[in-house]
């Protein structure tokens, strides 16, 4: 499958059904899901992939699989953009989630920077938002590294978030 974007160490590509095992392991890991509302089951991971496949067809974008191009390759997480209804306002959300074995190696910033550039150049999106748990300092640093700034806060489904914008 052709790459959506490539960086020095990463390739972003569309998810495929055969990515389910890797994604389900990530979604079922308590450390990985610490800053998410909860663990997700294998059927929920499958539905998540299918939602992104539908987004690719409808919009040309969604959350993409992040693969390493170095050190033997392999699944490293996901990063991408998707439509978001934020309290009645249509926004485009940028999000990232890197496998814990690769935390603190700069991969989230590398992937998110590539996605931000792609959102602008390929999809003409000048505004992106990221919703980050206030205590998730690593994710807040990623948002700041790719040029986003905190622009308020919100509560969605009972969870607090800092809203970052481009």
Short mmCIF file of C-alpha atoms in Angstrom, two decimals:
data_model
loop_
_atom_site.label_atom_id
_atom_site.label_comp_id
_atom_site.label_asym_id
_atom_site.label_seq_id
_atom_site.Cartn_x
_atom_site.Cartn_y
_atom_site.Cartn_z
CA UNK A 1 0.00 0.00 0.00
CA UNK A 2 1.32 3.44 -0.92
CA UNK A 3 2.48 5.72 1.84
CA UNK A 4 0.34 8.74 2.70
CA UNK A 5 3.44 10.44 4.08
CA UNK A 6 6.98 9.49 5.02
CA UNK A 7 9.45 10.99 7.43
CA UNK A 8 13.00 10.12 8.33
CA UNK A 9 11.85 7.18 10.49
CA UNK A 10 8.16 6.67 9.75
CA UNK A 11 5.63 5.78 7.09
CA UNK A 12 1.97 6.71 7.41
CA UNK A 13 -0.44 4.57 5.44
CA UNK A 14 -4.11 3.66 5.45
CA UNK A 15 -5.15 1.04 7.97
CA UNK A 16 -5.98 -2.42 6.67
CA UNK A 17 -8.07 -5.14 8.29
CA UNK A 18 -4.87 -7.12 8.96
CA UNK A 19 -3.71 -4.34 11.34
CA UNK A 20 -6.36 -5.48 13.82
CA UNK A 21 -4.05 -7.62 15.99
CA UNK A 22 -1.60 -4.75 16.57
CA UNK A 23 -4.32 -2.17 17.20
CA UNK A 24 -6.31 -4.49 19.50
CA UNK A 25 -3.19 -5.12 21.60
CA UNK A 26 -2.66 -1.37 21.90
CA UNK A 27 -6.31 -0.67 22.76
CA UNK A 28 -6.35 -3.48 25.32
CA UNK A 29 -3.28 -2.29 27.24
CA UNK A 30 -3.95 -0.27 30.40
CA UNK A 31 -0.70 1.73 30.11
CA UNK A 32 -1.47 2.61 26.49
CA UNK A 33 -5.00 3.70 27.31
CA UNK A 34 -4.27 5.64 30.50
CA UNK A 35 -5.41 8.93 28.95
CA UNK A 36 -8.44 7.50 27.18
CA UNK A 37 -11.89 6.87 28.67
CA UNK A 38 -11.12 3.15 28.96
CA UNK A 39 -9.79 0.00 27.38
CA UNK A 40 -11.30 -1.07 24.07
CA UNK A 41 -12.16 -4.60 23.03
CA UNK A 42 -11.06 -6.34 19.87
CA UNK A 43 -14.51 -5.74 18.26
CA UNK A 44 -14.20 -2.04 19.18
CA UNK A 45 -10.73 -1.93 17.58
CA UNK A 46 -12.19 -3.53 14.45
CA UNK A 47 -15.00 -0.96 14.36
CA UNK A 48 -12.42 1.83 14.81
CA UNK A 49 -10.49 0.57 11.76
CA UNK A 50 -13.74 0.35 9.76
CA UNK A 51 -14.67 3.95 10.70
CA UNK A 52 -11.31 5.09 9.37
CA UNK A 53 -11.70 3.07 6.18
CA UNK A 54 -15.04 4.84 5.65
CA UNK A 55 -13.41 8.23 6.34
CA UNK A 56 -10.72 7.54 3.73
CA UNK A 57 -13.45 6.90 1.15
CA UNK A 58 -15.58 9.89 2.18
CA UNK A 59 -12.91 12.50 2.96
CA UNK A 60 -9.60 11.15 1.74
CA UNK A 61 -8.24 11.22 5.28
CA UNK A 62 -8.65 9.71 8.72
CA UNK A 63 -6.27 8.26 11.26
CA UNK A 64 -3.43 6.44 9.51
CA UNK A 65 -1.26 3.56 10.62
CA UNK A 66 2.23 4.66 11.65
CA UNK A 67 4.98 2.20 10.76
CA UNK A 68 8.69 2.38 11.46
CA UNK A 69 10.89 2.46 8.38
CA UNK A 70 13.99 1.80 10.51
CA UNK A 71 14.93 -0.94 12.97
CA UNK A 72 13.09 -3.64 11.06
CA UNK A 73 9.86 -1.70 10.57
CA UNK A 74 6.56 -2.60 12.11
CA UNK A 75 3.49 -1.09 13.72
CA UNK A 76 4.25 1.99 15.83
CA UNK A 77 0.77 3.44 16.39
CA UNK A 78 -1.48 5.85 14.55
CA UNK A 79 -1.77 9.51 13.70
CA UNK A 80 -4.11 11.49 11.51
CA UNK A 81 -7.00 13.87 11.17
CA UNK A 82 -10.74 13.44 11.35
CA UNK A 83 -13.89 15.55 11.47
CA UNK A 84 -14.98 16.60 14.94
CA UNK A 85 -18.18 18.25 16.13
CA UNK A 86 -16.96 20.32 19.05
CA UNK A 87 -20.03 21.70 20.82
CA UNK A 88 -21.85 22.37 17.55
CA UNK A 89 -18.81 23.68 15.65
CA UNK A 90 -17.33 21.65 12.81
CA UNK A 91 -13.61 21.19 13.42
CA UNK A 92 -10.86 18.91 12.18
CA UNK A 93 -9.08 17.05 14.94
CA UNK A 94 -5.47 15.94 14.76
CA UNK A 95 -4.57 12.99 16.97
CA UNK A 96 -1.67 10.67 17.68
CA UNK A 97 -1.11 7.51 19.69
CA UNK A 98 2.26 5.80 19.68
CA UNK A 99 2.94 2.29 20.96
CA UNK A 100 4.45 2.42 24.44
CA UNK A 101 7.65 0.64 23.41
CA UNK A 102 8.42 3.77 21.35
CA UNK A 103 7.48 6.44 23.90
CA UNK A 104 10.03 9.22 24.46
CA UNK A 105 11.70 8.77 21.08
CA UNK A 106 10.03 11.72 19.35
CA UNK A 107 7.88 9.55 17.09
CA UNK A 108 4.58 11.22 18.03
CA UNK A 109 6.01 14.65 17.22
CA UNK A 110 7.49 13.36 13.97
CA UNK A 111 4.21 11.76 12.87
CA UNK A 112 2.04 14.69 14.01
CA UNK A 113 4.30 17.19 12.26
CA UNK A 114 3.98 15.23 9.02
CA UNK A 115 0.20 15.04 9.42
CA UNK A 116 -0.08 18.76 10.14
CA UNK A 117 1.87 19.50 6.95
CA UNK A 118 -0.24 17.03 4.98
CA UNK A 119 -3.47 18.54 6.33
CA UNK A 120 -2.41 21.92 5.02
CA UNK A 121 -0.81 21.02 1.69
CA UNK A 122 -2.95 18.11 0.53
CA UNK A 123 -6.30 18.83 2.16
CA UNK A 124 -6.21 22.64 2.45
CA UNK A 125 -6.99 22.58 6.17
CA UNK A 126 -5.72 25.70 7.89
CA UNK A 127 -7.16 24.99 11.33
CA UNK A 128 -6.70 21.84 13.38
CA UNK A 129 -7.65 21.12 16.98
CA UNK A 130 -6.21 18.60 19.39
CA UNK A 131 -7.99 17.53 22.56
CA UNK A 132 -5.52 16.59 25.28
CA UNK A 133 -6.08 15.51 28.87
CA UNK A 134 -4.68 18.29 31.10
CA UNK A 135 -2.32 15.90 32.93
CA UNK A 136 -1.00 14.27 29.73
CA UNK A 137 2.19 16.31 29.60
CA UNK A 138 3.79 14.26 26.81
CA UNK A 139 0.86 14.82 24.47
CA UNK A 140 0.73 18.50 25.39
CA UNK A 141 4.42 18.75 24.42
CA UNK A 142 3.68 17.10 21.05
CA UNK A 143 0.96 19.67 20.33
CA UNK A 144 3.33 22.50 21.22
CA UNK A 145 6.21 21.03 19.18
CA UNK A 146 4.07 21.02 16.05
CA UNK A 147 3.13 24.66 16.57
CA UNK A 148 -0.21 24.37 18.33
CA UNK A 149 -1.21 26.55 21.26
CA UNK A 150 -3.60 26.02 24.13
CA UNK A 151 -6.83 27.91 23.44
CA UNK A 152 -9.16 26.88 26.22
CA UNK A 153 -10.63 23.79 27.77
CA UNK A 154 -13.73 21.68 27.51
CA UNK A 155 -15.44 18.66 28.99
CA UNK A 156 -16.64 15.91 26.66
CA UNK A 157 -18.56 12.91 27.97
CA UNK A 158 -17.41 13.80 31.49
CA UNK A 159 -13.69 14.01 30.63
CA UNK A 160 -11.71 17.29 30.76
CA UNK A 161 -9.55 18.36 27.84
CA UNK A 162 -7.26 21.22 26.93
CA UNK A 163 -8.08 22.43 23.41
CA UNK A 164 -5.00 23.06 21.27
CA UNK A 165 -5.32 24.85 17.93
CA UNK A 166 -3.12 25.62 14.98
#
